[in-house]
Amino acid sequence: MAITADYHLHSSFSGDSQAPMEEMILKGIELGLTTMCFTEHLDMDFVYEKPEYEGMFELNTDSYLYDLAKYKEKYAGKIRLLFGVELGVQPHLRKELALYAKSYDFDFIIASSHLCNRRDPFFPGFYQCRPDEEAYREYFLSILDNLKVFSNFDVYGHLDYTVRYGKTKDEEYCYEKYKDVLDQILETLLEMEKGIEVNTGAIGYGLKDLNPCTDILKRYRQLGGELVTVGSDAHKPEAIARGFGRAREVLLASGFTYYATFEKRTPEFHRL
């Protein structure tokens, strides 16, 4: 396996996972990973569309860090374990996000858009009574709004996350339809000196491509982008490093020769 670092992982510290952290770690070791970076969810002021989901995306960071430190010591010499977080960004959370991001010594921060204008693209209601194209465009425009208010992150996660849940998913989706706004996003990220991730979690949703799609990766590289991490977005052990061979092929086809890892918020590059 050429890519040996998984930089998007969730354990039971994330509300949408039931996997004990140690089980995730043991699976990573079994797979031959050299590095695992946990990126537990924190979505402040989340809009929960169902009462049973209330509080799902809150995070007890101190408890998470305590267990990670314990396992980091236990498995020293077998695998490198790093302290990350996946922050859900919303424009009205400028101060809260800034304060949280500097409150802990994270190795790595993913910024993600899990809500779009206070609506959750996970649910069908976001796509009802309009074409998917309109919903997807609204989602992409909301990323630009998020980038105006928050900059203390390393990569933006699964840029076209919304296509996982649309009525037609990515059957009719392509970069060219949204080139105007997607180029603005990529150019803004480059100006901010931020990277993007290749998220292989798309495989679990039956998409024809990864997140983001190959043409977005090619365009990012065309514009001069070099900073890409690779993450499975695994919420259970069996999904760890899923599709990493395919991610390597896509990155090479898109013009990349390296992928990145982070420690203490500093990137290190590894040949694909």
PDB file of C-alpha atoms in Angstrom:
ATOM      1  CA  MET A   1       0.000   0.000   0.000  1.00  0.00           C
ATOM      2  CA  ALA A   2       1.629   3.229  -1.209  1.00  0.00           C
ATOM      3  CA  ILE A   3      -0.530   5.529   0.934  1.00  0.00           C
ATOM      4  CA  THR A   4       0.044   4.506   4.542  1.00  0.00           C
ATOM      5  CA  ALA A   5      -1.520   7.437   6.416  1.00  0.00           C
ATOM      6  CA  ASP A   6      -5.278   7.785   6.953  1.00  0.00           C
ATOM      7  CA  TYR A   7      -6.135  11.398   7.801  1.00  0.00           C
ATOM      8  CA  HIS A   8      -9.905  11.254   8.257  1.00  0.00           C
ATOM      9  CA  LEU A   9     -11.060   8.885  10.985  1.00  0.00           C
ATOM     10  CA  HIS A  10     -13.923   8.805  13.490  1.00  0.00           C
ATOM     11  CA  SER A  11     -14.332   6.688  16.600  1.00  0.00           C
ATOM     12  CA  SER A  12     -17.061   6.589  19.238  1.00  0.00           C
ATOM     13  CA  PHE A  13     -16.049  10.101  20.297  1.00  0.00           C
ATOM     14  CA  SER A  14     -17.959  11.180  17.189  1.00  0.00           C
ATOM     15  CA  GLY A  15     -21.702  10.903  17.625  1.00  0.00           C
ATOM     16  CA  ASP A  16     -22.205   9.046  14.352  1.00  0.00           C
ATOM     17  CA  SER A  17     -19.723   6.276  15.188  1.00  0.00           C
ATOM     18  CA  GLN A  18     -19.891   3.430  17.682  1.00  0.00           C
ATOM     19  CA  ALA A  19     -16.375   2.129  17.045  1.00  0.00           C
ATOM     20  CA  PRO A  20     -14.047   2.049  20.067  1.00  0.00           C
ATOM     21  CA  MET A  21     -10.858   3.960  19.315  1.00  0.00           C
ATOM     22  CA  GLU A  22      -8.650   0.996  20.205  1.00  0.00           C
ATOM     23  CA  GLU A  23     -10.456  -1.230  17.691  1.00  0.00           C
ATOM     24  CA  MET A  24      -9.820   1.377  15.003  1.00  0.00           C
ATOM     25  CA  ILE A  25      -6.144   1.505  15.935  1.00  0.00           C
ATOM     26  CA  LEU A  26      -5.716  -2.266  15.908  1.00  0.00           C
ATOM     27  CA  LYS A  27      -7.301  -2.457  12.463  1.00  0.00           C
ATOM     28  CA  GLY A  28      -4.966   0.265  11.197  1.00  0.00           C
ATOM     29  CA  ILE A  29      -1.962  -1.682  12.465  1.00  0.00           C
ATOM     30  CA  GLU A  30      -3.308  -4.854  10.836  1.00  0.00           C
ATOM     31  CA  LEU A  31      -3.624  -3.026   7.516  1.00  0.00           C
ATOM     32  CA  GLY A  32      -0.034  -1.821   7.668  1.00  0.00           C
ATOM     33  CA  LEU A  33      -0.730   1.864   8.194  1.00  0.00           C
ATOM     34  CA  THR A  34       2.141   3.910   9.577  1.00  0.00           C
ATOM     35  CA  THR A  35      -0.028   6.846  10.683  1.00  0.00           C
ATOM     36  CA  MET A  36      -3.630   7.380  11.791  1.00  0.00           C
ATOM     37  CA  CYS A  37      -5.015  10.824  12.464  1.00  0.00           C
ATOM     38  CA  PHE A  38      -8.324  10.841  14.283  1.00  0.00           C
ATOM     39  CA  THR A  39     -10.558  13.729  13.230  1.00  0.00           C
ATOM     40  CA  GLU A  40     -13.536  13.547  15.553  1.00  0.00           C
ATOM     41  CA  HIS A  41     -16.598  15.611  14.667  1.00  0.00           C
ATOM     42  CA  LEU A  42     -17.391  18.974  16.195  1.00  0.00           C
ATOM     43  CA  ASP A  43     -20.298  20.870  14.655  1.00  0.00           C
ATOM     44  CA  MET A  44     -21.256  23.768  16.894  1.00  0.00           C
ATOM     45  CA  ASP A  45     -24.840  25.005  16.791  1.00  0.00           C
ATOM     46  CA  PHE A  46     -25.867  22.153  14.527  1.00  0.00           C
ATOM     47  CA  VAL A  47     -29.430  21.993  13.218  1.00  0.00           C
ATOM     48  CA  TYR A  48     -30.777  18.587  14.214  1.00  0.00           C
ATOM     49  CA  GLU A  49     -33.715  17.658  12.019  1.00  0.00           C
ATOM     50  CA  LYS A  50     -34.700  14.741  14.249  1.00  0.00           C
ATOM     51  CA  PRO A  51     -34.897  14.910  18.075  1.00  0.00           C
ATOM     52  CA  GLU A  52     -33.065  11.607  18.466  1.00  0.00           C
ATOM     53  CA  TYR A  53     -29.975  13.147  16.828  1.00  0.00           C
ATOM     54  CA  GLU A  54     -29.766  16.023  19.318  1.00  0.00           C
ATOM     55  CA  GLY A  55     -26.179  16.561  20.472  1.00  0.00           C
ATOM     56  CA  MET A  56     -24.716  14.052  18.026  1.00  0.00           C
ATOM     57  CA  PHE A  57     -22.037  16.400  16.735  1.00  0.00           C
ATOM     58  CA  GLU A  58     -20.850  17.778  20.040  1.00  0.00           C
ATOM     59  CA  LEU A  59     -17.405  16.644  21.183  1.00  0.00           C
ATOM     60  CA  ASN A  60     -15.871  16.085  24.605  1.00  0.00           C
ATOM     61  CA  THR A  61     -12.410  17.071  23.450  1.00  0.00           C
ATOM     62  CA  ASP A  62     -10.719  16.491  26.799  1.00  0.00           C
ATOM     63  CA  SER A  63     -11.936  12.884  27.017  1.00  0.00           C
ATOM     64  CA  TYR A  64     -11.000  12.297  23.389  1.00  0.00           C
ATOM     65  CA  LEU A  65      -7.490  13.657  23.949  1.00  0.00           C
ATOM     66  CA  TYR A  66      -7.061  11.600  27.136  1.00  0.00           C
ATOM     67  CA  ASP A  67      -7.814   8.325  25.371  1.00  0.00           C
ATOM     68  CA  LEU A  68      -5.717   9.241  22.342  1.00  0.00           C
ATOM     69  CA  ALA A  69      -2.717  10.000  24.566  1.00  0.00           C
ATOM     70  CA  LYS A  70      -3.206   6.668  26.344  1.00  0.00           C
ATOM     71  CA  TYR A  71      -3.221   4.698  23.098  1.00  0.00           C
ATOM     72  CA  LYS A  72      -0.432   6.769  21.630  1.00  0.00           C
ATOM     73  CA  GLU A  73       1.783   5.532  24.457  1.00  0.00           C
ATOM     74  CA  LYS A  74       0.443   1.962  24.347  1.00  0.00           C
ATOM     75  CA  TYR A  75       1.074   1.547  20.620  1.00  0.00           C
ATOM     76  CA  ALA A  76       4.274   3.580  20.342  1.00  0.00           C
ATOM     77  CA  GLY A  77       6.607   1.913  17.860  1.00  0.00           C
ATOM     78  CA  LYS A  78       3.723   0.212  16.075  1.00  0.00           C
ATOM     79  CA  ILE A  79       1.856   3.200  14.646  1.00  0.00           C
ATOM     80  CA  ARG A  80       1.892   6.985  14.864  1.00  0.00           C
ATOM     81  CA  LEU A  81      -1.361   8.374  16.285  1.00  0.00           C
ATOM     82  CA  LEU A  82      -2.224  12.033  15.786  1.00  0.00           C
ATOM     83  CA  PHE A  83      -4.725  14.478  17.235  1.00  0.00           C
ATOM     84  CA  GLY A  84      -7.094  15.977  14.700  1.00  0.00           C
ATOM     85  CA  VAL A  85     -10.588  17.387  14.509  1.00  0.00           C
ATOM     86  CA  GLU A  86     -13.190  17.883  11.800  1.00  0.00           C
ATOM     87  CA  LEU A  87     -14.851  21.236  12.356  1.00  0.00           C
ATOM     88  CA  GLY A  88     -18.203  21.996  10.803  1.00  0.00           C
ATOM     89  CA  VAL A  89     -18.033  25.591   9.592  1.00  0.00           C
ATOM     90  CA  GLN A  90     -20.931  28.035   9.530  1.00  0.00           C
ATOM     91  CA  PRO A  91     -20.607  31.781   8.856  1.00  0.00           C
ATOM     92  CA  HIS A  92     -22.122  32.902  12.175  1.00  0.00           C
ATOM     93  CA  LEU A  93     -19.577  30.874  14.176  1.00  0.00           C
ATOM     94  CA  ARG A  94     -16.543  33.027  13.373  1.00  0.00           C
ATOM     95  CA  LYS A  95     -15.580  33.718  17.007  1.00  0.00           C
ATOM     96  CA  GLU A  96     -16.468  30.298  18.403  1.00  0.00           C
ATOM     97  CA  LEU A  97     -14.473  28.425  15.759  1.00  0.00           C
ATOM     98  CA  ALA A  98     -11.460  30.691  16.094  1.00  0.00           C
ATOM     99  CA  LEU A  99     -11.401  30.259  19.865  1.00  0.00           C
ATOM    100  CA  TYR A 100     -11.806  26.481  19.761  1.00  0.00           C
ATOM    101  CA  ALA A 101      -9.176  25.918  17.071  1.00  0.00           C
ATOM    102  CA  LYS A 102      -6.498  27.598  19.177  1.00  0.00           C
ATOM    103  CA  SER A 103      -7.605  26.047  22.485  1.00  0.00           C
ATOM    104  CA  TYR A 104      -5.885  22.708  21.825  1.00  0.00           C
ATOM    105  CA  ASP A 105      -2.591  21.673  20.262  1.00  0.00           C
ATOM    106  CA  PHE A 106      -4.076  19.894  17.293  1.00  0.00           C
ATOM    107  CA  ASP A 107      -1.893  18.145  14.761  1.00  0.00           C
ATOM    108  CA  PHE A 108      -4.444  18.621  12.009  1.00  0.00           C
ATOM    109  CA  ILE A 109      -7.744  20.431  11.400  1.00  0.00           C
ATOM    110  CA  ILE A 110     -10.242  19.642   8.660  1.00  0.00           C
ATOM    111  CA  ALA A 111     -12.811  22.308   7.865  1.00  0.00           C
ATOM    112  CA  SER A 112     -16.027  20.845   6.482  1.00  0.00           C
ATOM    113  CA  SER A 113     -19.448  21.995   5.362  1.00  0.00           C
ATOM    114  CA  HIS A 114     -22.043  19.739   6.968  1.00  0.00           C
ATOM    115  CA  LEU A 115     -24.782  22.374   6.903  1.00  0.00           C
ATOM    116  CA  CYS A 116     -25.758  24.712   4.104  1.00  0.00           C
ATOM    117  CA  ASN A 117     -27.596  27.866   5.140  1.00  0.00           C
ATOM    118  CA  ARG A 118     -28.791  26.141   8.327  1.00  0.00           C
ATOM    119  CA  ARG A 119     -30.086  23.102   6.437  1.00  0.00           C
ATOM    120  CA  ASP A 120     -28.632  19.595   6.457  1.00  0.00           C
ATOM    121  CA  PRO A 121     -27.796  18.193   2.987  1.00  0.00           C
ATOM    122  CA  PHE A 122     -27.863  14.703   4.485  1.00  0.00           C
ATOM    123  CA  PHE A 123     -31.672  14.746   4.444  1.00  0.00           C
ATOM    124  CA  PRO A 124     -33.909  14.552   1.352  1.00  0.00           C
ATOM    125  CA  GLY A 125     -35.650  17.827   2.221  1.00  0.00           C
ATOM    126  CA  PHE A 126     -32.599  19.772   1.038  1.00  0.00           C
ATOM    127  CA  TYR A 127     -33.164  18.459  -2.499  1.00  0.00           C
ATOM    128  CA  GLN A 128     -36.950  18.342  -2.696  1.00  0.00           C
ATOM    129  CA  CYS A 129     -38.931  20.538  -5.112  1.00  0.00           C
ATOM    130  CA  ARG A 130     -35.844  21.566  -7.063  1.00  0.00           C
ATOM    131  CA  PRO A 131     -33.233  19.991  -9.324  1.00  0.00           C
ATOM    132  CA  ASP A 132     -30.097  18.611  -7.724  1.00  0.00           C
ATOM    133  CA  GLU A 133     -28.073  21.129  -9.718  1.00  0.00           C
ATOM    134  CA  GLU A 134     -29.689  24.001  -7.812  1.00  0.00           C
ATOM    135  CA  ALA A 135     -29.066  22.346  -4.448  1.00  0.00           C
ATOM    136  CA  TYR A 136     -25.452  21.536  -5.298  1.00  0.00           C
ATOM    137  CA  ARG A 137     -24.799  25.106  -6.411  1.00  0.00           C
ATOM    138  CA  GLU A 138     -26.230  26.472  -3.169  1.00  0.00           C
ATOM    139  CA  TYR A 139     -23.922  24.143  -1.256  1.00  0.00           C
ATOM    140  CA  PHE A 140     -20.822  25.272  -3.164  1.00  0.00           C
ATOM    141  CA  LEU A 141     -21.682  28.942  -2.684  1.00  0.00           C
ATOM    142  CA  SER A 142     -22.006  28.313   1.054  1.00  0.00           C
ATOM    143  CA  ILE A 143     -18.403  27.065   1.135  1.00  0.00           C
ATOM    144  CA  LEU A 144     -17.295  30.465  -0.132  1.00  0.00           C
ATOM    145  CA  ASP A 145     -19.236  32.075   2.723  1.00  0.00           C
ATOM    146  CA  ASN A 146     -17.473  29.777   5.196  1.00  0.00           C
ATOM    147  CA  LEU A 147     -14.038  30.622   3.831  1.00  0.00           C
ATOM    148  CA  LYS A 148     -14.687  34.300   4.530  1.00  0.00           C
ATOM    149  CA  VAL A 149     -15.003  33.704   8.276  1.00  0.00           C
ATOM    150  CA  PHE A 150     -12.644  30.858   9.182  1.00  0.00           C
ATOM    151  CA  SER A 151      -9.017  30.285   8.242  1.00  0.00           C
ATOM    152  CA  ASN A 152      -7.459  28.234  11.064  1.00  0.00           C
ATOM    153  CA  PHE A 153      -7.591  24.870   9.308  1.00  0.00           C
ATOM    154  CA  ASP A 154      -5.279  22.764   7.157  1.00  0.00           C
ATOM    155  CA  VAL A 155      -7.490  21.231   4.479  1.00  0.00           C
ATOM    156  CA  TYR A 156     -11.101  21.590   3.396  1.00  0.00           C
ATOM    157  CA  GLY A 157     -12.892  18.259   3.632  1.00  0.00           C
ATOM    158  CA  HIS A 158     -14.910  16.440   0.937  1.00  0.00           C
ATOM    159  CA  LEU A 159     -15.536  19.569  -1.148  1.00  0.00           C
ATOM    160  CA  ASP A 160     -18.466  18.042  -3.038  1.00  0.00           C
ATOM    161  CA  TYR A 161     -19.941  16.232  -0.024  1.00  0.00           C
ATOM    162  CA  THR A 162     -23.481  17.184  -1.103  1.00  0.00           C
ATOM    163  CA  VAL A 163     -23.412  14.839  -4.120  1.00  0.00           C
ATOM    164  CA  ARG A 164     -23.459  11.871  -1.734  1.00  0.00           C
ATOM    165  CA  TYR A 165     -27.073  12.636  -0.873  1.00  0.00           C
ATOM    166  CA  GLY A 166     -28.729  14.227  -3.898  1.00  0.00           C
ATOM    167  CA  LYS A 167     -31.622  12.516  -5.665  1.00  0.00           C
ATOM    168  CA  THR A 168     -29.344  11.582  -8.576  1.00  0.00           C
ATOM    169  CA  LYS A 169     -26.111  11.586  -6.526  1.00  0.00           C
ATOM    170  CA  ASP A 170     -23.289  12.164  -9.054  1.00  0.00           C
ATOM    171  CA  GLU A 171     -24.945  10.632 -12.132  1.00  0.00           C
ATOM    172  CA  GLU A 172     -25.291  14.020 -13.859  1.00  0.00           C
ATOM    173  CA  TYR A 173     -22.756  15.903 -11.754  1.00  0.00           C
ATOM    174  CA  CYS A 174     -19.505  17.233 -13.170  1.00  0.00           C
ATOM    175  CA  TYR A 175     -17.017  19.976 -12.441  1.00  0.00           C
ATOM    176  CA  GLU A 176     -17.854  21.917 -15.612  1.00  0.00           C
ATOM    177  CA  LYS A 177     -21.424  22.654 -14.461  1.00  0.00           C
ATOM    178  CA  TYR A 178     -20.117  24.502 -11.409  1.00  0.00           C
ATOM    179  CA  LYS A 179     -16.768  25.693 -12.752  1.00  0.00           C
ATOM    180  CA  ASP A 180     -17.431  29.335 -11.897  1.00  0.00           C
ATOM    181  CA  VAL A 181     -17.975  28.792  -8.179  1.00  0.00           C
ATOM    182  CA  LEU A 182     -15.627  25.797  -7.804  1.00  0.00           C
ATOM    183  CA  ASP A 183     -12.764  27.803  -9.274  1.00  0.00           C
ATOM    184  CA  GLN A 184     -13.484  30.563  -6.783  1.00  0.00           C
ATOM    185  CA  ILE A 185     -13.289  28.023  -3.956  1.00  0.00           C
ATOM    186  CA  LEU A 186     -10.014  26.552  -5.201  1.00  0.00           C
ATOM    187  CA  GLU A 187      -8.445  29.944  -5.841  1.00  0.00           C
ATOM    188  CA  THR A 188      -9.480  31.126  -2.373  1.00  0.00           C
ATOM    189  CA  LEU A 189      -7.966  28.037  -0.759  1.00  0.00           C
ATOM    190  CA  LEU A 190      -4.728  28.602  -2.648  1.00  0.00           C
ATOM    191  CA  GLU A 191      -4.616  32.244  -1.561  1.00  0.00           C
ATOM    192  CA  MET A 192      -5.119  31.059   2.020  1.00  0.00           C
ATOM    193  CA  GLU A 193      -2.367  28.423   1.537  1.00  0.00           C
ATOM    194  CA  LYS A 194      -4.791  25.644   2.446  1.00  0.00           C
ATOM    195  CA  GLY A 195      -5.125  22.172   1.022  1.00  0.00           C
ATOM    196  CA  ILE A 196      -7.948  19.817   0.140  1.00  0.00           C
ATOM    197  CA  GLU A 197      -8.523  16.198   0.984  1.00  0.00           C
ATOM    198  CA  VAL A 198      -9.189  13.180  -1.180  1.00  0.00           C
ATOM    199  CA  ASN A 199     -12.013  11.502   0.708  1.00  0.00           C
ATOM    200  CA  THR A 200     -12.543   7.865  -0.219  1.00  0.00           C
ATOM    201  CA  GLY A 201     -15.705   7.695   1.883  1.00  0.00           C
ATOM    202  CA  ALA A 202     -17.561   8.335  -1.379  1.00  0.00           C
ATOM    203  CA  ILE A 203     -17.143   4.628  -2.158  1.00  0.00           C
ATOM    204  CA  GLY A 204     -19.642   3.754   0.546  1.00  0.00           C
ATOM    205  CA  TYR A 205     -22.279   5.935  -1.113  1.00  0.00           C
ATOM    206  CA  GLY A 206     -22.054   4.277  -4.501  1.00  0.00           C
ATOM    207  CA  LEU A 207     -20.612   7.305  -6.263  1.00  0.00           C
ATOM    208  CA  LYS A 208     -18.748   6.964  -9.545  1.00  0.00           C
ATOM    209  CA  ASP A 209     -15.919   9.140  -8.253  1.00  0.00           C
ATOM    210  CA  LEU A 210     -14.257  10.085  -4.964  1.00  0.00           C
ATOM    211  CA  ASN A 211     -14.857  13.334  -3.070  1.00  0.00           C
ATOM    212  CA  PRO A 212     -13.987  15.648  -4.633  1.00  0.00           C
ATOM    213  CA  CYS A 213     -14.372  14.406  -8.180  1.00  0.00           C
ATOM    214  CA  THR A 214     -11.271  13.874 -10.294  1.00  0.00           C
ATOM    215  CA  ASP A 215     -11.806  16.995 -12.399  1.00  0.00           C
ATOM    216  CA  ILE A 216     -11.768  19.175  -9.270  1.00  0.00           C
ATOM    217  CA  LEU A 217      -8.471  17.591  -8.252  1.00  0.00           C
ATOM    218  CA  LYS A 218      -7.071  18.167 -11.742  1.00  0.00           C
ATOM    219  CA  ARG A 219      -8.161  21.800 -11.658  1.00  0.00           C
ATOM    220  CA  TYR A 220      -6.655  22.343  -8.199  1.00  0.00           C
ATOM    221  CA  ARG A 221      -3.359  20.962  -9.512  1.00  0.00           C
ATOM    222  CA  GLN A 222      -3.593  23.122 -12.657  1.00  0.00           C
ATOM    223  CA  LEU A 223      -3.966  26.186 -10.475  1.00  0.00           C
ATOM    224  CA  GLY A 224      -0.802  25.268  -8.594  1.00  0.00           C
ATOM    225  CA  GLY A 225      -2.257  23.296  -5.703  1.00  0.00           C
ATOM    226  CA  GLU A 226      -0.009  20.655  -4.188  1.00  0.00           C
ATOM    227  CA  LEU A 227      -1.356  20.109  -0.677  1.00  0.00           C
ATOM    228  CA  VAL A 228      -3.616  17.048  -0.547  1.00  0.00           C
ATOM    229  CA  THR A 229      -4.301  14.631   2.271  1.00  0.00           C
ATOM    230  CA  VAL A 230      -6.024  11.267   1.923  1.00  0.00           C
ATOM    231  CA  GLY A 231      -8.722  10.070   4.304  1.00  0.00           C
ATOM    232  CA  SER A 232     -11.193   7.211   4.369  1.00  0.00           C
ATOM    233  CA  ASP A 233     -13.763   9.055   6.511  1.00  0.00           C
ATOM    234  CA  ALA A 234     -14.069   5.702   8.299  1.00  0.00           C
ATOM    235  CA  HIS A 235     -16.570   5.436  11.142  1.00  0.00           C
ATOM    236  CA  LYS A 236     -15.881   1.731  11.668  1.00  0.00           C
ATOM    237  CA  PRO A 237     -12.754  -0.436  11.407  1.00  0.00           C
ATOM    238  CA  GLU A 238     -13.650  -2.174   8.155  1.00  0.00           C
ATOM    239  CA  ALA A 239     -13.719   1.149   6.296  1.00  0.00           C
ATOM    240  CA  ILE A 240     -10.218   2.266   7.306  1.00  0.00           C
ATOM    241  CA  ALA A 241      -7.988   2.976   4.272  1.00  0.00           C
ATOM    242  CA  ARG A 242     -10.739   1.773   1.952  1.00  0.00           C
ATOM    243  CA  GLY A 243     -10.039   2.766  -1.641  1.00  0.00           C
ATOM    244  CA  PHE A 244      -6.525   4.067  -1.004  1.00  0.00           C
ATOM    245  CA  GLY A 245      -5.197   2.288  -4.085  1.00  0.00           C
ATOM    246  CA  ARG A 246      -7.806   4.054  -6.154  1.00  0.00           C
ATOM    247  CA  ALA A 247      -7.002   7.387  -4.471  1.00  0.00           C
ATOM    248  CA  ARG A 248      -3.369   6.978  -5.496  1.00  0.00           C
ATOM    249  CA  GLU A 249      -4.359   6.304  -9.114  1.00  0.00           C
ATOM    250  CA  VAL A 250      -6.641   9.347  -9.176  1.00  0.00           C
ATOM    251  CA  LEU A 251      -3.984  11.604  -7.675  1.00  0.00           C
ATOM    252  CA  LEU A 252      -1.325  10.443 -10.122  1.00  0.00           C
ATOM    253  CA  ALA A 253      -3.739  10.916 -13.047  1.00  0.00           C
ATOM    254  CA  SER A 254      -4.485  14.415 -11.759  1.00  0.00           C
ATOM    255  CA  GLY A 255      -0.826  15.425 -11.826  1.00  0.00           C
ATOM    256  CA  PHE A 256       0.179  14.913  -8.188  1.00  0.00           C
ATOM    257  CA  THR A 257       3.363  13.119  -7.199  1.00  0.00           C
ATOM    258  CA  TYR A 258       3.039  13.548  -3.422  1.00  0.00           C
ATOM    259  CA  TYR A 259       0.417  13.392  -0.717  1.00  0.00           C
ATOM    260  CA  ALA A 260       0.670  15.193   2.630  1.00  0.00           C
ATOM    261  CA  THR A 261       0.491  14.333   6.275  1.00  0.00           C
ATOM    262  CA  PHE A 262       0.423  16.803   9.169  1.00  0.00           C
ATOM    263  CA  GLU A 263       1.935  16.863  12.630  1.00  0.00           C
ATOM    264  CA  LYS A 264       1.710  19.937  14.850  1.00  0.00           C
ATOM    265  CA  ARG A 265      -0.076  21.647  11.939  1.00  0.00           C
ATOM    266  CA  THR A 266       3.010  21.290   9.729  1.00  0.00           C
ATOM    267  CA  PRO A 267       2.807  19.368   6.436  1.00  0.00           C
ATOM    268  CA  GLU A 268       5.177  16.610   5.390  1.00  0.00           C
ATOM    269  CA  PHE A 269       5.123  15.274   1.833  1.00  0.00           C
ATOM    270  CA  HIS A 270       5.324  11.623   0.788  1.00  0.00           C
ATOM    271  CA  ARG A 271       5.810  10.243  -2.688  1.00  0.00           C
ATOM    272  CA  LEU A 272       2.796   8.462  -4.117  1.00  0.00           C
TER     273      LEU A 272
END
